[in-house]
Coordinates of N, CA, C and O in Angstrom, one line a residue:
M771 N 119.0 35.2 125.3 CA 117.6 35.8 125.0 C 118.0 37.1 124.2 O 118.7 37.9 124.6
K772 N 116.9 37.5 123.5 CA 116.9 38.7 122.6 C 115.4 39.4 122.9 O 114.6 38.6 123.1
L773 N 115.7 40.7 122.8 CA 114.4 41.4 122.8 C 114.1 41.9 121.3 O 114.9 42.7 120.8
L774 N 113.0 41.4 120.6 CA 112.7 41.9 119.4 C 111.6 42.9 119.4 O 110.7 42.8 120.1
V775 N 111.9 43.9 118.7 CA 111.0 45.0 118.6 C 110.7 45.2 117.2 O 111.5 45.2 116.1
V776 N 109.5 45.3 117.0 CA 108.9 45.5 115.5 C 108.1 46.8 115.5 O 107.1 47.2 116.5
T777 N 108.3 47.8 114.5 CA 107.3 48.8 114.4 C 106.8 48.8 112.9 O 107.5 48.4 112.0
S778 N 105.4 49.1 112.8 CA 104.9 49.5 111.4 C 103.5 49.9 111.6 O 103.1 50.4 112.7
L779 N 103.1 50.3 110.4 CA 101.7 50.9 110.3 C 100.7 49.9 110.9 O 101.0 48.6 110.8
K780 N 99.6 50.4 111.5 CA 98.5 49.4 112.2 C 98.1 48.7 111.0 O 97.4 47.6 111.5
D781 N 97.9 49.3 109.9 CA 97.3 48.6 108.8 C 98.0 47.1 108.6 O 97.6 46.1 107.9
Y782 N 99.3 47.0 109.1 CA 100.1 45.8 108.6 C 100.1 44.8 109.9 O 100.9 44.0 110.0
Q783 N 99.3 45.3 110.9 CA 99.1 44.4 112.2 C 99.1 42.9 111.7 O 99.6 41.9 112.5
K784 N 98.2 42.6 111.0 CA 97.8 41.1 110.7 C 99.0 40.4 110.0 O 99.4 39.3 110.3
K785 N 99.8 41.3 109.2 CA 100.9 40.7 108.6 C 102.1 40.5 109.5 O 102.7 39.4 109.5
V786 N 102.2 41.5 110.4 CA 103.3 41.3 111.4 C 102.9 40.1 112.4 O 103.6 39.2 112.6
G787 N 101.8 39.7 112.7 CA 101.1 38.7 113.4 C 101.4 37.4 112.9 O 102.1 36.5 113.3
Q788 N 101.3 37.3 111.4 CA 101.8 36.3 110.5 C 103.1 35.9 110.5 O 103.9 34.9 110.6
I789 N 103.9 37.1 110.4 CA 105.5 36.9 110.5 C 105.8 36.3 111.7 O 106.8 35.4 112.0
M790 N 105.4 36.9 113.0 CA 105.8 36.2 114.3 C 105.5 34.7 114.3 O 106.2 34.0 115.0
D791 N 104.4 34.5 113.7 CA 103.9 32.9 113.9 C 105.0 32.4 112.9 O 105.3 31.1 113.4
Q792 N 105.1 32.5 111.7 CA 106.3 32.1 111.0 C 107.5 31.8 111.5 O 108.4 30.9 111.2
A793 N 107.8 32.8 112.3 CA 109.2 32.6 113.0 C 109.2 32.0 114.2 O 110.2 31.6 114.9
G794 N 108.0 31.4 114.6 CA 107.9 30.4 115.9 C 107.5 31.2 117.1 O 107.9 31.0 118.2
I795 N 107.3 32.5 117.0 CA 107.1 33.3 118.3 C 105.5 33.4 118.5 O 104.7 34.0 117.8
A796 N 105.2 32.7 119.5 CA 103.9 32.6 119.8 C 103.4 33.7 120.8 O 102.2 33.8 120.9
V797 N 104.1 34.3 121.6 CA 103.9 35.2 122.7 C 104.4 36.5 122.3 O 105.7 36.6 122.2
F798 N 103.8 37.6 122.2 CA 104.5 39.0 122.0 C 103.3 39.9 122.2 O 102.0 39.7 122.5
S799 N 103.8 41.3 122.6 CA 102.8 42.3 122.9 C 102.8 43.3 121.9 O 103.8 43.4 121.2
V800 N 101.5 43.9 121.7 CA 101.4 44.8 120.7 C 100.8 46.2 121.6 O 99.8 46.0 122.3
S801 N 101.5 47.0 121.2 CA 100.9 48.5 121.5 C 100.8 49.5 120.5 O 101.6 49.8 119.5
E802 N 99.6 50.2 120.7 CA 99.2 51.2 119.4 C 100.1 52.5 119.8 O 100.1 52.9 121.1
T803 N 100.5 53.1 118.9 CA 101.3 54.4 119.0 C 100.8 55.4 117.7 O 100.4 54.8 116.8
L804 N 101.4 56.5 117.8 CA 101.3 57.4 116.6 C 102.7 57.6 116.1 O 103.7 57.7 116.7
G805 N 102.8 57.3 114.7 CA 104.1 57.6 114.0 C 104.1 58.9 113.2 O 103.0 59.3 112.7
F806 N 105.2 59.7 113.2 CA 105.3 60.8 112.4 C 106.2 60.5 111.3 O 107.4 60.0 111.4
K807 N 106.0 61.0 110.1 CA 106.8 61.2 109.1 C 107.0 62.6 108.3 O 106.0 63.1 108.2
D808 N 108.2 63.0 108.3 CA 108.4 64.4 107.7 C 109.6 64.1 106.8 O 110.5 63.8 107.2
N809 N 109.3 64.6 105.4 CA 110.4 64.4 104.5 C 111.5 65.3 104.7 O 112.4 65.3 104.0
E810 N 111.5 66.4 105.4 CA 112.4 67.4 105.7 C 113.1 66.9 106.8 O 112.8 66.4 107.8
T811 N 114.6 67.1 106.8 CA 115.5 66.9 107.7 C 115.6 68.1 108.7 O 115.9 69.1 108.4
P812 N 115.0 67.7 110.0 CA 114.9 68.8 110.9 C 116.2 69.1 111.6 O 116.9 68.4 111.6
N813 N 116.4 70.2 111.9 CA 117.4 70.7 112.9 C 117.1 70.4 114.3 O 116.2 71.1 114.6
L814 N 117.5 69.4 114.8 CA 117.4 69.1 116.2 C 117.4 70.1 117.1 O 117.1 70.2 118.1
L815 N 118.4 70.9 116.9 CA 118.8 72.3 117.7 C 117.5 73.3 117.8 O 117.3 73.9 118.8
D816 N 116.5 73.3 116.9 CA 115.6 74.2 116.7 C 114.3 73.7 117.6 O 113.6 74.5 118.0
S817 N 114.1 72.5 117.6 CA 113.1 72.0 118.4 C 113.3 70.5 119.1 O 113.9 69.7 118.4
W818 N 113.0 70.6 120.2 CA 113.3 69.4 121.0 C 112.1 68.3 120.3 O 112.4 67.2 120.4
F819 N 110.9 68.7 120.1 CA 109.7 67.6 119.8 C 109.5 67.9 118.4 O 109.8 68.7 117.7
T820 N 109.1 66.7 118.0 CA 108.8 66.6 116.4 C 107.8 67.3 116.0 O 106.8 67.6 116.7
T821 N 107.8 67.9 114.8 CA 106.7 68.8 114.4 C 106.2 68.1 113.0 O 106.1 68.7 112.0
G822 N 106.4 66.8 112.9 CA 106.0 66.0 111.6 C 104.8 66.5 111.0 O 103.7 66.9 111.6
S823 N 104.8 66.6 109.7 CA 103.6 67.2 109.1 C 102.7 66.0 108.8 O 101.4 66.5 108.6
A824 N 103.0 64.7 109.0 CA 101.8 63.6 108.8 C 102.1 62.7 109.9 O 103.2 62.4 110.4
Q825 N 100.9 62.5 110.5 CA 100.9 61.2 111.6 C 100.2 60.0 111.2 O 99.3 60.3 110.2
F826 N 100.7 58.8 111.5 CA 100.1 57.6 111.2 C 99.7 56.7 112.3 O 100.6 56.7 113.3
D827 N 98.5 55.9 112.3 CA 98.3 55.1 113.5 C 99.3 54.0 113.2 O 99.4 53.3 112.0
S828 N 100.2 53.6 114.1 CA 101.1 52.6 114.0 C 101.0 51.6 115.1 O 100.2 51.8 116.2
I829 N 101.9 50.5 115.1 CA 101.9 49.5 116.3 C 103.4 49.7 116.6 O 104.4 49.6 115.9
F830 N 103.6 49.2 117.8 CA 104.8 48.8 118.2 C 104.8 47.5 119.0 O 104.0 47.2 119.9
V831 N 105.5 46.4 118.3 CA 105.2 45.0 118.7 C 106.6 44.8 119.5 O 107.7 45.1 118.9
F832 N 106.7 43.7 120.6 CA 107.8 43.3 121.1 C 107.7 42.1 122.0 O 106.7 41.8 122.3
C833 N 108.7 41.3 122.1 CA 108.7 40.2 122.7 C 110.2 39.7 123.1 O 111.1 40.2 122.7
F834 N 110.2 38.9 124.1 CA 111.5 38.3 124.3 C 111.6 37.0 124.0 O 110.5 36.1 124.0
T835 N 112.6 36.7 123.3 CA 112.7 35.2 122.5 C 114.2 34.8 122.3 O 115.1 35.6 122.7
E836 N 114.2 33.8 121.8 CA 115.5 33.1 121.6 C 116.1 33.8 120.2 O 115.4 34.2 119.4
E837 N 117.5 33.9 120.2 CA 118.0 34.5 119.0 C 117.7 34.1 117.7 O 117.4 34.9 117.0
S838 N 117.6 32.7 117.7 CA 117.3 32.1 116.0 C 115.9 32.5 115.7 O 115.8 32.7 114.5
R839 N 114.9 32.7 116.6 CA 113.5 33.2 116.2 C 113.6 34.6 115.9 O 112.8 35.0 115.0
A840 N 114.2 35.4 116.8 CA 114.2 36.7 116.5 C 115.1 37.1 114.9 O 114.7 37.8 114.3
E841 N 116.0 36.2 114.7 CA 116.7 36.3 113.5 C 115.8 35.8 112.4 O 115.7 36.6 111.2
R842 N 114.9 34.9 112.6 CA 114.1 34.5 111.6 C 113.0 35.5 111.3 O 112.5 35.8 110.3
A843 N 112.5 36.3 112.4 CA 111.5 37.2 112.1 C 112.2 38.5 111.3 O 111.7 39.0 110.4
V844 N 113.4 38.9 111.7 CA 114.1 40.0 110.9 C 114.2 39.6 109.5 O 113.9 40.5 108.5
E845 N 114.6 38.4 109.0 CA 114.7 37.8 107.8 C 113.4 37.8 106.9 O 113.2 38.2 106.0
L846 N 112.3 37.4 107.8 CA 111.0 37.5 107.2 C 110.4 38.8 106.9 O 110.0 39.2 105.8
I847 N 110.9 39.8 107.8 CA 110.3 41.2 107.5 C 111.1 42.0 106.3 O 110.7 42.5 105.5
K848 N 112.4 41.6 106.4 CA 113.2 41.9 105.1 C 112.7 41.7 103.9 O 112.6 42.3 102.9
S849 N 112.3 40.5 103.8 CA 111.7 39.5 102.6 C 110.3 40.3 102.4 O 110.2 40.6 101.1
H850 N 109.5 40.4 103.3 CA 108.3 41.3 102.9 C 108.6 42.7 102.5 O 107.8 42.9 101.6
N851 N 109.5 43.4 103.1 CA 109.7 44.7 102.5 C 110.3 44.9 100.9 O 109.9 45.5 100.3
Q852 N 111.1 43.8 100.8 CA 111.6 43.8 99.4 C 110.5 43.5 98.3 O 110.4 43.8 97.2
H853 N 109.4 42.6 98.7 CA 108.4 42.2 97.7 C 107.3 43.1 98.0 O 106.2 42.9 97.1
N854 N 107.2 44.1 98.7 CA 106.1 45.0 99.1 C 106.7 46.3 99.1 O 106.4 46.9 100.3
A855 N 107.2 46.9 98.2 CA 107.8 48.2 98.3 C 106.7 49.3 98.7 O 105.8 49.6 97.5
T856 N 106.9 50.0 99.7 CA 106.0 51.0 100.1 C 106.7 52.1 100.7 O 108.0 52.1 101.0
G857 N 106.2 53.3 101.1 CA 107.1 54.2 101.6 C 106.9 54.0 103.3 O 107.5 54.7 104.0
F858 N 106.3 52.8 103.7 CA 106.2 52.5 105.0 C 106.6 51.0 105.4 O 105.9 50.3 105.5
P859 N 107.9 50.8 105.4 CA 108.3 49.5 105.5 C 108.1 49.0 107.1 O 108.0 49.9 107.9
I860 N 108.0 47.8 107.3 CA 108.1 47.3 108.4 C 109.4 47.2 109.1 O 110.3 46.9 108.6
H861 N 109.7 47.7 110.3 CA 111.2 47.7 110.9 C 111.2 46.8 112.0 O 110.2 46.5 112.8
A862 N 112.5 46.3 112.1 CA 112.7 45.2 113.2 C 114.1 45.5 113.8 O 114.9 45.8 113.1
F863 N 114.1 45.3 115.1 CA 115.4 45.5 115.8 C 115.6 44.3 116.8 O 114.6 43.9 117.5
V864 N 116.7 43.8 116.9 CA 117.1 42.8 117.9 C 118.2 43.4 118.8 O 119.2 43.8 118.6
I865 N 117.6 43.3 120.1 CA 118.5 43.9 121.2 C 118.9 42.8 122.0 O 118.0 42.1 122.5
P866 N 120.1 42.9 122.6 CA 120.4 41.6 123.4 C 119.9 42.0 124.9 O 119.8 43.2 125.4
V867 N 119.6 40.9 125.6 CA 119.1 40.8 127.1 C 120.3 40.5 127.8 O 120.5 39.1 127.8
D868 N 120.9 41.2 128.7 CA 122.0 40.7 129.5 C 121.5 39.8 130.8 O 122.3 38.9 131.0
K869 N 120.4 40.1 131.2 CA 119.9 39.4 132.5 C 118.4 39.4 132.5 O 117.7 40.5 131.6
S870 N 117.9 38.4 133.1 CA 116.5 38.2 133.3 C 116.0 37.2 134.4 O 116.9 36.8 134.9
S871 N 114.8 37.6 134.9 CA 114.3 37.0 136.1 C 113.9 35.5 135.5 O 113.4 34.8 136.4
Y872 N 113.8 35.3 134.3 CA 113.3 33.9 133.8 C 113.9 33.4 132.7 O 114.7 34.3 131.9
S873 N 113.8 32.4 132.2 CA 114.2 31.9 131.0 C 113.4 31.6 129.7 O 112.1 31.4 130.1
V874 N 113.7 32.0 128.6 CA 112.7 31.6 127.3 C 112.9 30.2 127.1 O 113.7 29.6 126.9
V875 N 111.6 29.5 127.0 CA 111.6 28.2 126.7 C 110.9 28.0 125.4 O 110.2 28.7 124.7

């Protein structure tokens, strides 16, 4: 089992949903969040918290799924980013799950 995490602008929520569907992932959670982007490289020793100059309405999508479906979602997201070059690509991460109280079916 894998934990698939996807982050993107809220404007891309419909596209992320389509990608999840194409990957065979029918159940996932979406949480709204604020994203920050600052083109300057901050000195992390100067400030503990971000002082990003721009904030963006974003989403955080996650689900527990089979490895093959998570990998398919990542490939679809890579393809989307290659064909839709913007300053705000969709990001995806696959994290292993060592233990769980249930099985993904």
